[in-house]
GROMACS .gro file of C-alpha atoms in nm:
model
  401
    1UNK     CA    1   1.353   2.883  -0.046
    2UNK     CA    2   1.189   2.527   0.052
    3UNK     CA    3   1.298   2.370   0.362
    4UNK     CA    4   1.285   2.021   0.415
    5UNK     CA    5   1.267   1.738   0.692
    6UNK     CA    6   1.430   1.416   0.620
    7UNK     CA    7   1.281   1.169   0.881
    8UNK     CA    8   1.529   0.862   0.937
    9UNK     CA    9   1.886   0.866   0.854
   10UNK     CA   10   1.959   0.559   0.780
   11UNK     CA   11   2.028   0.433   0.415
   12UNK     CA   12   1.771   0.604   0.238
   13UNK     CA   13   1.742   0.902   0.461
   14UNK     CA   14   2.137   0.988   0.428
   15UNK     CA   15   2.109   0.893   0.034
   16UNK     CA   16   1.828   1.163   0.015
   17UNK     CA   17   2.038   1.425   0.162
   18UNK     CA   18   2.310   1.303  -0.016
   19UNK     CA   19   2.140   1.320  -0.372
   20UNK     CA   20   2.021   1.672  -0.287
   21UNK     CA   21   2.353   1.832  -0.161
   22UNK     CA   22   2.517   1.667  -0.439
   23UNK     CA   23   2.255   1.811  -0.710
   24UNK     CA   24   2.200   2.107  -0.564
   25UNK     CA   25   2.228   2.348  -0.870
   26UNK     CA   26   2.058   2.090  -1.076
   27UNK     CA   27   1.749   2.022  -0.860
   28UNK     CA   28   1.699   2.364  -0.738
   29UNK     CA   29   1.659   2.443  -1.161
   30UNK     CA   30   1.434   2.137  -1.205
   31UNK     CA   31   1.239   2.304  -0.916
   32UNK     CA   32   1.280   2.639  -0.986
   33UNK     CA   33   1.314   2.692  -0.587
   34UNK     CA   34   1.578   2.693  -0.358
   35UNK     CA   35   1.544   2.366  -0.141
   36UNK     CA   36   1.729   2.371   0.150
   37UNK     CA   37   1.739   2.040   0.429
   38UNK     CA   38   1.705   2.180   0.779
   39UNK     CA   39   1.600   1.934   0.960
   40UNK     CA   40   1.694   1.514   1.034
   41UNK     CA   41   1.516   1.341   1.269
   42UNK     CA   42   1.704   1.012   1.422
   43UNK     CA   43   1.680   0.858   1.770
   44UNK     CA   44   2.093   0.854   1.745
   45UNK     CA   45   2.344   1.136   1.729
   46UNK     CA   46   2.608   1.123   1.442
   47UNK     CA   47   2.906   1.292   1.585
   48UNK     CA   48   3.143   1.398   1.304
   49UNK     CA   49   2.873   1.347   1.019
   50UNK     CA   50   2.872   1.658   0.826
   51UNK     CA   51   2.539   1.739   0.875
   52UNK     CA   52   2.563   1.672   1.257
   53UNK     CA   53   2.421   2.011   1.298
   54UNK     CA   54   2.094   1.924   1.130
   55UNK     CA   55   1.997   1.610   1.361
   56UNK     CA   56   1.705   1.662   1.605
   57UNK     CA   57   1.553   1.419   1.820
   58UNK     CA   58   1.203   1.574   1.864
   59UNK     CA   59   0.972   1.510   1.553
   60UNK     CA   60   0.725   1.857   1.704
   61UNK     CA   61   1.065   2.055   1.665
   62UNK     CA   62   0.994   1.976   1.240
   63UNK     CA   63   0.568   1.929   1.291
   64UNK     CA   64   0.566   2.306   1.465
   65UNK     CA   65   0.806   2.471   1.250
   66UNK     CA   66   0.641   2.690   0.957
   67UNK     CA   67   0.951   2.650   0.762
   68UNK     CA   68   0.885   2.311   0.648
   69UNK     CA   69   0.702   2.226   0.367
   70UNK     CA   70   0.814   1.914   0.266
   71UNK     CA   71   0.904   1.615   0.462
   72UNK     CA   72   1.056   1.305   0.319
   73UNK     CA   73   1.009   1.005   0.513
   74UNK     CA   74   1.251   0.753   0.474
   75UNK     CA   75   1.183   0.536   0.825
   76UNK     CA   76   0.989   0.227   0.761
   77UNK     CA   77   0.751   0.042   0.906
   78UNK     CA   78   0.435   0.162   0.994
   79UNK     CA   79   0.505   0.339   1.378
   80UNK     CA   80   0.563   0.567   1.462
   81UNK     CA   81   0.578   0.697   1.071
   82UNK     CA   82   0.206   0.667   0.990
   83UNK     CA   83   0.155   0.924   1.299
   84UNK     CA   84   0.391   1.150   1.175
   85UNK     CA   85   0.279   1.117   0.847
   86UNK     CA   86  -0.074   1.183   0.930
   87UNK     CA   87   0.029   1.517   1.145
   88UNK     CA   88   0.277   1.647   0.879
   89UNK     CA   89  -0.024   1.606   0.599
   90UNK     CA   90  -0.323   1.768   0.836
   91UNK     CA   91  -0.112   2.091   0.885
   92UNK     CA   92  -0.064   2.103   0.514
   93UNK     CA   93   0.289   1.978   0.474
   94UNK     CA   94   0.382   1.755   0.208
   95UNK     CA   95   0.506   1.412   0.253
   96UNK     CA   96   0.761   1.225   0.024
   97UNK     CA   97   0.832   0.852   0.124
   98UNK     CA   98   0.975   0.534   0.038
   99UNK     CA   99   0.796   0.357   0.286
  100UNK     CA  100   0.590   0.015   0.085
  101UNK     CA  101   0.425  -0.045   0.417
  102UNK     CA  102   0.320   0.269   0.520
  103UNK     CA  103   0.195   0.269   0.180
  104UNK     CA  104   0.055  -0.072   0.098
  105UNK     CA  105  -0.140  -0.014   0.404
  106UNK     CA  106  -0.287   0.334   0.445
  107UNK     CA  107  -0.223   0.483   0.107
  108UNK     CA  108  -0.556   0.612   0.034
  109UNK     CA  109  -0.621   0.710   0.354
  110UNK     CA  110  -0.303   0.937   0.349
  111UNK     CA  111  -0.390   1.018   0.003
  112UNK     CA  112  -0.714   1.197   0.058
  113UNK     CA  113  -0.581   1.379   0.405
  114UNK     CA  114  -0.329   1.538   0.140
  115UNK     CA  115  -0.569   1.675  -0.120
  116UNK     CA  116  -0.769   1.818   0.202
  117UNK     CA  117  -0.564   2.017   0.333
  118UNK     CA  118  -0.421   2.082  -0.025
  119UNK     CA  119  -0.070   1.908  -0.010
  120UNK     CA  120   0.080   1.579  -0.133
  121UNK     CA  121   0.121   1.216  -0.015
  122UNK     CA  122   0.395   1.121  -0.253
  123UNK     CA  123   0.557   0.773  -0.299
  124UNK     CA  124   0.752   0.700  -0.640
  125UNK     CA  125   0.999   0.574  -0.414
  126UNK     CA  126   0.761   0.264  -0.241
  127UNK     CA  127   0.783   0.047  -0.554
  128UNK     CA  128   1.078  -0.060  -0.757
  129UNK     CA  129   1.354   0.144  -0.631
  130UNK     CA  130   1.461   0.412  -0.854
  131UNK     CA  131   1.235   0.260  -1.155
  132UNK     CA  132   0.948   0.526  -1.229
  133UNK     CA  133   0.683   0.315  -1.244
  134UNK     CA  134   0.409   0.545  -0.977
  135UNK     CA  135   0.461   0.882  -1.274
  136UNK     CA  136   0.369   0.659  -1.573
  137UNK     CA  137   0.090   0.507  -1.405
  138UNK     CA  138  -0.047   0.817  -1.246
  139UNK     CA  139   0.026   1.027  -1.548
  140UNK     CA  140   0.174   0.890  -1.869
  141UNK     CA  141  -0.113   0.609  -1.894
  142UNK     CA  142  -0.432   0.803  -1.803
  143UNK     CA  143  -0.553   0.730  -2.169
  144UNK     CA  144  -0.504   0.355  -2.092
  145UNK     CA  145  -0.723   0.124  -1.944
  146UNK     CA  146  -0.457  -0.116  -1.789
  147UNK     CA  147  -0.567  -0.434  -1.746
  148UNK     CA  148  -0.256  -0.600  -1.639
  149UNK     CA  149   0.047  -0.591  -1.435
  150UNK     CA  150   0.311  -0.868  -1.411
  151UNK     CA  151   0.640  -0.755  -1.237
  152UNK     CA  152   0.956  -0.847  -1.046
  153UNK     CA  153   0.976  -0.616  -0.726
  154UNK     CA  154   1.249  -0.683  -0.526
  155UNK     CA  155   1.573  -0.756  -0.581
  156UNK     CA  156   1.723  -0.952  -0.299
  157UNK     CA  157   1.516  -1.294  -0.471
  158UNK     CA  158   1.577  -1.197  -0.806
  159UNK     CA  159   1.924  -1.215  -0.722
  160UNK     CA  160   1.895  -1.578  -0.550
  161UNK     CA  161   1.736  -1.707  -0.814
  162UNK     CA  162   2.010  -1.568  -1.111
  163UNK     CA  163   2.272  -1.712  -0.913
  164UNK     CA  164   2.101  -2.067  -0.861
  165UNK     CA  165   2.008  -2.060  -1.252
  166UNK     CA  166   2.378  -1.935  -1.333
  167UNK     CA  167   2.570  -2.127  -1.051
  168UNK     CA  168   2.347  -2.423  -1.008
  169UNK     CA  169   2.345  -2.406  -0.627
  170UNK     CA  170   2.110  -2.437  -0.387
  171UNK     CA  171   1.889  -2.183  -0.193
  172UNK     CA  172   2.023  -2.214   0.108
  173UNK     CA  173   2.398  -2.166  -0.039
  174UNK     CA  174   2.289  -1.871  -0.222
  175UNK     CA  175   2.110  -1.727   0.055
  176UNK     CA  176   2.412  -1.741   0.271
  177UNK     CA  177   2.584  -1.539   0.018
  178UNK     CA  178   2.370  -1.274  -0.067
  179UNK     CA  179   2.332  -1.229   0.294
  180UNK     CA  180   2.702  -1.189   0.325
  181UNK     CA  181   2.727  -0.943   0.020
  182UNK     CA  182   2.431  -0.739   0.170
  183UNK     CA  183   2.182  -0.812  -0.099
  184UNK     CA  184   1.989  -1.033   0.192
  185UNK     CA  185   1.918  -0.894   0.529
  186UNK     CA  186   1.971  -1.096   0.811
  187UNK     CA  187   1.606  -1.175   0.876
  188UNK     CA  188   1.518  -1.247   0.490
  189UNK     CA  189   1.159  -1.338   0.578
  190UNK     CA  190   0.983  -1.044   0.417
  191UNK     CA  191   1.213  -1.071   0.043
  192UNK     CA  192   1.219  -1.473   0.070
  193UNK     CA  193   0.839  -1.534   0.126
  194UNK     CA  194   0.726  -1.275  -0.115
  195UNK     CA  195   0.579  -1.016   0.174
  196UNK     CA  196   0.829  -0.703  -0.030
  197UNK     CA  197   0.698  -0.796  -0.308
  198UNK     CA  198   0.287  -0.852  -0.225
  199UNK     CA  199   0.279  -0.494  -0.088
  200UNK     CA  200   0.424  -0.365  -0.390
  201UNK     CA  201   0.217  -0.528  -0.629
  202UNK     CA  202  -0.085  -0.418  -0.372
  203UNK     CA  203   0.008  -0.044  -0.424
  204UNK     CA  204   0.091  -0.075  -0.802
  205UNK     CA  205  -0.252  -0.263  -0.843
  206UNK     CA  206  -0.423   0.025  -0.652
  207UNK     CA  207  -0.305   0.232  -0.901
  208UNK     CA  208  -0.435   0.038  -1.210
  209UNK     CA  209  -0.763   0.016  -1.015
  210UNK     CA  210  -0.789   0.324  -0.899
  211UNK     CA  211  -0.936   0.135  -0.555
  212UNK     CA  212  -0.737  -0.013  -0.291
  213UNK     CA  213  -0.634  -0.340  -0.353
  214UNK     CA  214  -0.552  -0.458   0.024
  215UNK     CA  215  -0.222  -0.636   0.037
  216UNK     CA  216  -0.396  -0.901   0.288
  217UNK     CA  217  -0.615  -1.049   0.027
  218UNK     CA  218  -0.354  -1.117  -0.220
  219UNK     CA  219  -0.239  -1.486  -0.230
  220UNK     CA  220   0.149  -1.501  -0.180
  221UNK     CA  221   0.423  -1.766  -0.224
  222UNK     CA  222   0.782  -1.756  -0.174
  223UNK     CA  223   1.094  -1.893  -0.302
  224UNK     CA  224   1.221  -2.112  -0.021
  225UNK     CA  225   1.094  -2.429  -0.183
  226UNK     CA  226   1.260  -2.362  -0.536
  227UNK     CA  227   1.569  -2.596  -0.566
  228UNK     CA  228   1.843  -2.658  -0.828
  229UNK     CA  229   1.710  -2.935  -0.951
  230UNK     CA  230   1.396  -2.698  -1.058
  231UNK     CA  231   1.645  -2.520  -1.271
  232UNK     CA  232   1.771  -2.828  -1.431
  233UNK     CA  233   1.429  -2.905  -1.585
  234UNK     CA  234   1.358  -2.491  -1.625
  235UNK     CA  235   1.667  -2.505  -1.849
  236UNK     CA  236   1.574  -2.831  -2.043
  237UNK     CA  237   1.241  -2.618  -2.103
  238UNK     CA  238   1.421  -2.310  -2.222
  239UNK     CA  239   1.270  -2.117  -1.917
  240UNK     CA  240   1.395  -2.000  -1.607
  241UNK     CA  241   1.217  -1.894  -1.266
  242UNK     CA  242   1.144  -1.588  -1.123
  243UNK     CA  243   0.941  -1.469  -0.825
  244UNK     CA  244   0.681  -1.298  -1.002
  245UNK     CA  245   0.413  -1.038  -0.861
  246UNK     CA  246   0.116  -1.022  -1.095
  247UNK     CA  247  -0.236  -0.854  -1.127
  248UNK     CA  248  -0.521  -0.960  -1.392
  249UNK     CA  249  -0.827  -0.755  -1.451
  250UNK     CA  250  -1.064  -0.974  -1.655
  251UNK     CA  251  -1.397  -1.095  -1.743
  252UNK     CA  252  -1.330  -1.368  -1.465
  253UNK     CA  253  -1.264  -1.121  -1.187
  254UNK     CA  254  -0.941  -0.909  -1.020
  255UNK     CA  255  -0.680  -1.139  -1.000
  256UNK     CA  256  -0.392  -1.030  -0.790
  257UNK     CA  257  -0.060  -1.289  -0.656
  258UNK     CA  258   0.308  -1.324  -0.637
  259UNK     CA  259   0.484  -1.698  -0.641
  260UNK     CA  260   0.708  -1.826  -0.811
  261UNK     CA  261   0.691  -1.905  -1.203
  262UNK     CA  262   0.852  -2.033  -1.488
  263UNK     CA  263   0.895  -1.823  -1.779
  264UNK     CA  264   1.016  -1.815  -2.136
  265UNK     CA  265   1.299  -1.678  -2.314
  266UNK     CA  266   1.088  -1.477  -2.548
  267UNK     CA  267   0.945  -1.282  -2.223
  268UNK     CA  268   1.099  -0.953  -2.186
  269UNK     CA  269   1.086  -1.036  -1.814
  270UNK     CA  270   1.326  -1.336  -1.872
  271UNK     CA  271   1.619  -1.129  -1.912
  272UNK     CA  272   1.565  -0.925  -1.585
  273UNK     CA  273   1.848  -1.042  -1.345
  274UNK     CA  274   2.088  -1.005  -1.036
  275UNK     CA  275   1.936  -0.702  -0.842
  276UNK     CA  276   1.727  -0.571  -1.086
  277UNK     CA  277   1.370  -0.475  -1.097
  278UNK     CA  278   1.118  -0.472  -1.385
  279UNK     CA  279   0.784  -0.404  -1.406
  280UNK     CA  280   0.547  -0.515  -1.729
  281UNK     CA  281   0.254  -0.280  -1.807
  282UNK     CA  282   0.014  -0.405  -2.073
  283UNK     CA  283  -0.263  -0.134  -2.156
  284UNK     CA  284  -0.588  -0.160  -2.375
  285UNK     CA  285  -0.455   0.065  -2.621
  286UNK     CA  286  -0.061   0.090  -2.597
  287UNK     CA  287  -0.057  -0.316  -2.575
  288UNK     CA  288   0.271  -0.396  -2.343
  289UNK     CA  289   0.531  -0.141  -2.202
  290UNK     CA  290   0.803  -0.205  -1.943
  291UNK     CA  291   1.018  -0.002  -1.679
  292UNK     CA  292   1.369  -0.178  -1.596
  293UNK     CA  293   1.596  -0.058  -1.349
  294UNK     CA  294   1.762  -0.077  -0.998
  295UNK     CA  295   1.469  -0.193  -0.766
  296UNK     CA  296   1.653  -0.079  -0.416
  297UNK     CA  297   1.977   0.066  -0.290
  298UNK     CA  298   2.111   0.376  -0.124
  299UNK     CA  299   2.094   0.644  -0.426
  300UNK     CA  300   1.859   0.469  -0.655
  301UNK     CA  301   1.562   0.484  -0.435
  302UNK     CA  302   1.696   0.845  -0.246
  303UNK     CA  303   1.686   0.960  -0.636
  304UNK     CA  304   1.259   0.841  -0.661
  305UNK     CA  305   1.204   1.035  -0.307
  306UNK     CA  306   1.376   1.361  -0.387
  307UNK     CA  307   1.237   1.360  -0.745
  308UNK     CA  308   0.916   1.346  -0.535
  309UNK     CA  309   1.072   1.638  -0.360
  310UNK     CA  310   1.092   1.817  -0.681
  311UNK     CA  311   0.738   1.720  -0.786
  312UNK     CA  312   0.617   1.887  -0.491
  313UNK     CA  313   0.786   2.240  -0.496
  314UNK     CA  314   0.650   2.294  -0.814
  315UNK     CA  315   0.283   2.223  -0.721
  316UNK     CA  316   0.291   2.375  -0.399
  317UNK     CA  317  -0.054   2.464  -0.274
  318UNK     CA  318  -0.194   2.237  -0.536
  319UNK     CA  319  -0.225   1.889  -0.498
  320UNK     CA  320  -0.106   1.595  -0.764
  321UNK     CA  321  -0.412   1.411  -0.868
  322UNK     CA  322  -0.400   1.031  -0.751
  323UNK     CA  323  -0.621   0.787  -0.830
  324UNK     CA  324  -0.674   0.581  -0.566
  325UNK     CA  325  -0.982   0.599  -0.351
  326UNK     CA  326  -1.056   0.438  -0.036
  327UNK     CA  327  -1.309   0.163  -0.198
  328UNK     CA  328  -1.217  -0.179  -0.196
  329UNK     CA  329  -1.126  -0.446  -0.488
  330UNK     CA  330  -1.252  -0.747  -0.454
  331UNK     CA  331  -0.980  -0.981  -0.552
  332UNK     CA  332  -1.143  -1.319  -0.698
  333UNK     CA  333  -1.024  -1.645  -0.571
  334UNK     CA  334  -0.675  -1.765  -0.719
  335UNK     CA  335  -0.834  -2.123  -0.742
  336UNK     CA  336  -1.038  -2.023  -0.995
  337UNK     CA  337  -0.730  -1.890  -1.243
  338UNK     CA  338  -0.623  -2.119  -1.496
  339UNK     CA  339  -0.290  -2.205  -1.559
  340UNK     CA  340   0.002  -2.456  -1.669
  341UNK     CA  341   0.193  -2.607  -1.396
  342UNK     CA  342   0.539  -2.767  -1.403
  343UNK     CA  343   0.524  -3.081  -1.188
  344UNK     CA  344   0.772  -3.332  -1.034
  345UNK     CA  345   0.678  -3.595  -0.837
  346UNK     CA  346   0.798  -3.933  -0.693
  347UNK     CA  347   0.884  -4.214  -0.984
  348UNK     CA  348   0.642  -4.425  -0.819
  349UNK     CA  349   0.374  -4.232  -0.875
  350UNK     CA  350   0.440  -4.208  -1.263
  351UNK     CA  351   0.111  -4.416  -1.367
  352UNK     CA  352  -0.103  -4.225  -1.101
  353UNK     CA  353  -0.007  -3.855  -1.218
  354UNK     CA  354  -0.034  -3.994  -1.594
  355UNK     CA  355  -0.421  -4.134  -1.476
  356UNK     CA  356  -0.499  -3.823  -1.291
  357UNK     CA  357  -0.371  -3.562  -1.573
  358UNK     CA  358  -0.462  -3.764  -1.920
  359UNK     CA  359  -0.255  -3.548  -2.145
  360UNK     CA  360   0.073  -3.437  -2.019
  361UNK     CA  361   0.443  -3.353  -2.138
  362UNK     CA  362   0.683  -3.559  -1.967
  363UNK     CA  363   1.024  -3.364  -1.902
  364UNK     CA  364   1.328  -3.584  -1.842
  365UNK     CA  365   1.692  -3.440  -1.717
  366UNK     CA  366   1.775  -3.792  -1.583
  367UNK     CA  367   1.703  -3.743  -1.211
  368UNK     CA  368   1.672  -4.096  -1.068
  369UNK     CA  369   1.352  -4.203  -0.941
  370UNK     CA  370   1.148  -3.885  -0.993
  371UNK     CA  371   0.876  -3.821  -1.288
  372UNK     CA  372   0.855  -3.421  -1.374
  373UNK     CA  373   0.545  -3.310  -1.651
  374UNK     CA  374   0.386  -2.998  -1.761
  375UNK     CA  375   0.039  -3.017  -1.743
  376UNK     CA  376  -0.256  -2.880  -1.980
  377UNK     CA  377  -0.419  -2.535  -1.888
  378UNK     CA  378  -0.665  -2.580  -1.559
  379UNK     CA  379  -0.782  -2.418  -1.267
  380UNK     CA  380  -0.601  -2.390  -0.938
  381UNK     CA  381  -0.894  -2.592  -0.792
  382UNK     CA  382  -0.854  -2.800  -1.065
  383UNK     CA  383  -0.482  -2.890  -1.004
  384UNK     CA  384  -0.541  -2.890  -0.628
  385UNK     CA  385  -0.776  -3.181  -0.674
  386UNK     CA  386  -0.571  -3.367  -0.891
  387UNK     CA  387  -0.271  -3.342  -0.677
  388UNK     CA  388  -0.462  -3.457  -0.387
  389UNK     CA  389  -0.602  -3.744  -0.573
  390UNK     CA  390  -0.202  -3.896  -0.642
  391UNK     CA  391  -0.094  -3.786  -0.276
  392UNK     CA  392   0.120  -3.494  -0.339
  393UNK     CA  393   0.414  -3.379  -0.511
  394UNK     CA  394   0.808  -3.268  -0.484
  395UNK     CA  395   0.704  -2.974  -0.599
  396UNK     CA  396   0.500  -2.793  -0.800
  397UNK     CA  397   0.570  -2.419  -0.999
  398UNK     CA  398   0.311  -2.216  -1.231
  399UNK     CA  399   0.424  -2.156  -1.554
  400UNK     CA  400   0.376  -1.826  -1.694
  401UNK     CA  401   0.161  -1.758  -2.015
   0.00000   0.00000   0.00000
C-alpha cells in the first residue's frame, strides 16, 4: 500500500481525492499498488466532509511520517508550497502538483532535488488542465526535435473571446458574465493580461528546450484592449482572435510570447473555443500534432495530478527522466520577429498610414471615420517605427502565419 498527502483542499485538492476514491479499483490496477489518502492538509476544518477524519493542520505531521510517499500538491502560489515542496523532495518523497507557478518558477530547481534523492517532481497537471501535453513532450516526442509551440492555455479568455466573436459584445460585458458563471475569478488580472498563460508557455517551452525558459523574459499582452469592433473586421477577414501563447526556435533566435492574434479558419487552432485548451506541437520529423481538451476545472486537472500519482507508484525508487536543466534560454528580442499586423486607425490619418506602409490591404466593415489595413510582413521594430511616425493607432493585433 501507498499512502498519500493531498496538500490544499480546495478545488483541485478535493477533486484529487475525489478522482481517487471514485477510481479506486481502477487506479490501484493501473498502479498495481494499493494507494490509500491519509493525509489533507488545510488551514480550515471541514466538519461533516466525509473525509473530515483525514484533515491535519500541521504539514511536519505528513513531512515526518514514513508512510508517505507521495504528496500531491494542489495549493498554489509559490509560499508556503515551494518550502514544502522542497522538504517533501529532500527526504525522498515524491511530489505531484498542479501548481504553474511553483512550476514556471523553480521547476528545474525542484526537478534535480528529485532525481537526488531518487524521487519525482511531477507536474502534468501545471499546463492545460487535463490535456496531456507534459507525457508527450517528455516521452512520446524524444525522437523529435521540436522547434515550435503555439498554444491556447487558459480557458477563462478563450471563453471571452468565443462569446464576443459569437455574441458580438464587448469585453467588459463578457467579462461580467464569465465572472458570474465562474469561468472568471473575481480578480481576472492573471487570465485577462496573459500572466496564466506566460507561465505555461514558460514551462512547456522548458520542455522543448530542455533549459529553463524564465517566464520573466517572455513578452506578454493581454486581451483587455480587444473590442467588438475587432471582431467585425476579424470576421470580414475570415479569422477570428485568440490569446495565443507561442514559442519559435529558429535560425533568428528563441522566440517566446503570448498576445493576442488573429488567425485563420484553416488553423486547427481556430476551432478551439469556450473553455477549451489546445496546444499545437510542430516537430522536425512528425511535422504538426495537437492535444485538445479541458484546460482547467475541478476533475479535469485532479485527473492530470493523480495520473501523476499513478506515474509515480510504478517508478518508485526510480526517478522519471526530465529534461529540463537549470541553464538558461536566452529568449531573442520580440522586435526583431517579423510579422503581419491588422491595423485600425483614425480616418484622418488614412493618407499618413498609406505613406508610412506603401503596400497595404485596406479592410472596410463601414465603421465611420476609422481606416483598418493589414500590413506586409515586418519586424516588430519595424512596425513600432512606423506607427510612431503616423502618431499611433486604435489598435493594433498580430496576425498569425
Amino acid at each position: 500500500m501507498i499512502q498519500i498527502a493531498v496538500l490544499g483542499y480546495g478545488t483541485v485538492g478535493s477533486g484529487v481525492v475525489e478522482v481517487i476514491e471514485t477510481n479506486k479499483a481502477d487506479i490501484n490496477k493501473k498502479a498495481a499498488q494499493e494507494l490509500e489518502i491519509k493525509y489533507i492538509l488545510d488551514l480550515r476544518d471541514f466538519p461533516g466532509d466525509p473525509y473530515e477524519s483525514k484533515v491535519v493542520h500541521d504539514y511536519s505531521l505528513i513531512l515526518n511520517d514514513p508512510e508517505i510517499e507521495i504528496i500531491c500538491e494542489t495549493m498554489g502560489g509559490t509560499k508556503p508550497a515551494y518550502e514544502f515542496t522542497k522538504k517533501a523532495l529532500l527526504s525522498g518523497k515524491s511530489v505531484c502538483t498542479s501548481n504553474k507557478e511553483l512550476v514556471a518558477a523553480h521547476g528545474p530547481e525542484l526537478i534535480k532535488i528529485a532525481k537526488e534523492n531518487h524521487c519525482n517532481y511531477l507536474f502534468e497537471a501545471s499546463v492545460g488542465g487535463g490535456i496531456p501535453i507534459i507525457r508527450p513532450l517528455n516521452y512520446s516526442l524524444t525522437a523529435e526535435r521540436i522547434d515550435g509551440i503555439t498554444g491556447i492555455l487558459n480557458g477563462t479568455t478563450n471563453y471571452i473571446l468565443t462569446k464576443m466573436d459569437r455574441d458580438g459584445a464587448d469585453f467588459e460585458a463578457v467579462l461580467k458574465e464569465a465572472q458570474e458563471k465562474g469561468y472568471a475569478e473575481r480578480n481576472p488580472e492573471a487570465d485577462v493580461e496573459g500572466y496564466d498563460a506566460c507561465r505555461k508557455i514558460a514551462i512547456l517551452s522548458s520542455l522543448m528546450c530542455g533549459k529553463n525558459v524564465s517566464y520573466e523574459d517572455i513578452y506578454t499582452e493581454g486581451i483587455t484592449k480587444i473590442s467588438s469592433a475587432d471582431f467585425k473586421y476579424a470576421k470580414q477577414m475570415n479569422k477570428s482572435i485568440k490569446l495565443l501563447a507561442l514559442s519559435r526556435d529558429s535560425e533568428e533566435g528563441f522566440f517566446a510570447m503570448v498576445a493576442p492574434f488573429l488567425i485563420s479558419r484553416e488553423h486547427p487552432l481556430y476551432s478551439v473555443s469556450d473553455v477549451f485548451n489546445a496546444v499545437y506541437v510542430h516537430g522536425n520529423m512528425l511535422g504538426d500534432s495537437m492535444y485538445y481538451g479541458r484546460g482547467a476545472g475541478k476533475l479535469p486537472t485532479a485527473s492530470a495530478v493523480v495520473s501523476d500519482v499513478v506515474d509515480c507508484a510504478r517508478h518508485q525508487g526510480k526517478t522519471i527522466m526530465c529534461f529540463w536543466d537549470e541553464e538558461k534560454v536566452d529568449v531573442a528580442d520580440i522586435r526583431c520577429a517579423k510579422r503581419k499586423f491588422f491595423v485600425r486607425v483614425p480616418g484622418d490619418k488614412k493618407d499618413a498610414a498609406m505613406a508610412a506602409f506603401g503596400a497595404l490591404a485596406e479592410i472596410n466593415v463601414g465603421i465611420a471615420r476609422e481606416f483598418a489595413f493589414m500590413t506586409q510582413m515586418m519586424t516588430e521594430k519595424e512596425f513600432d517605427g512606423k506607427i510612431e511616425k503616423i502618431g499611433g493607432c486604435i489598435n493594433r493585433i498580430r496576425i498569425m502565419a
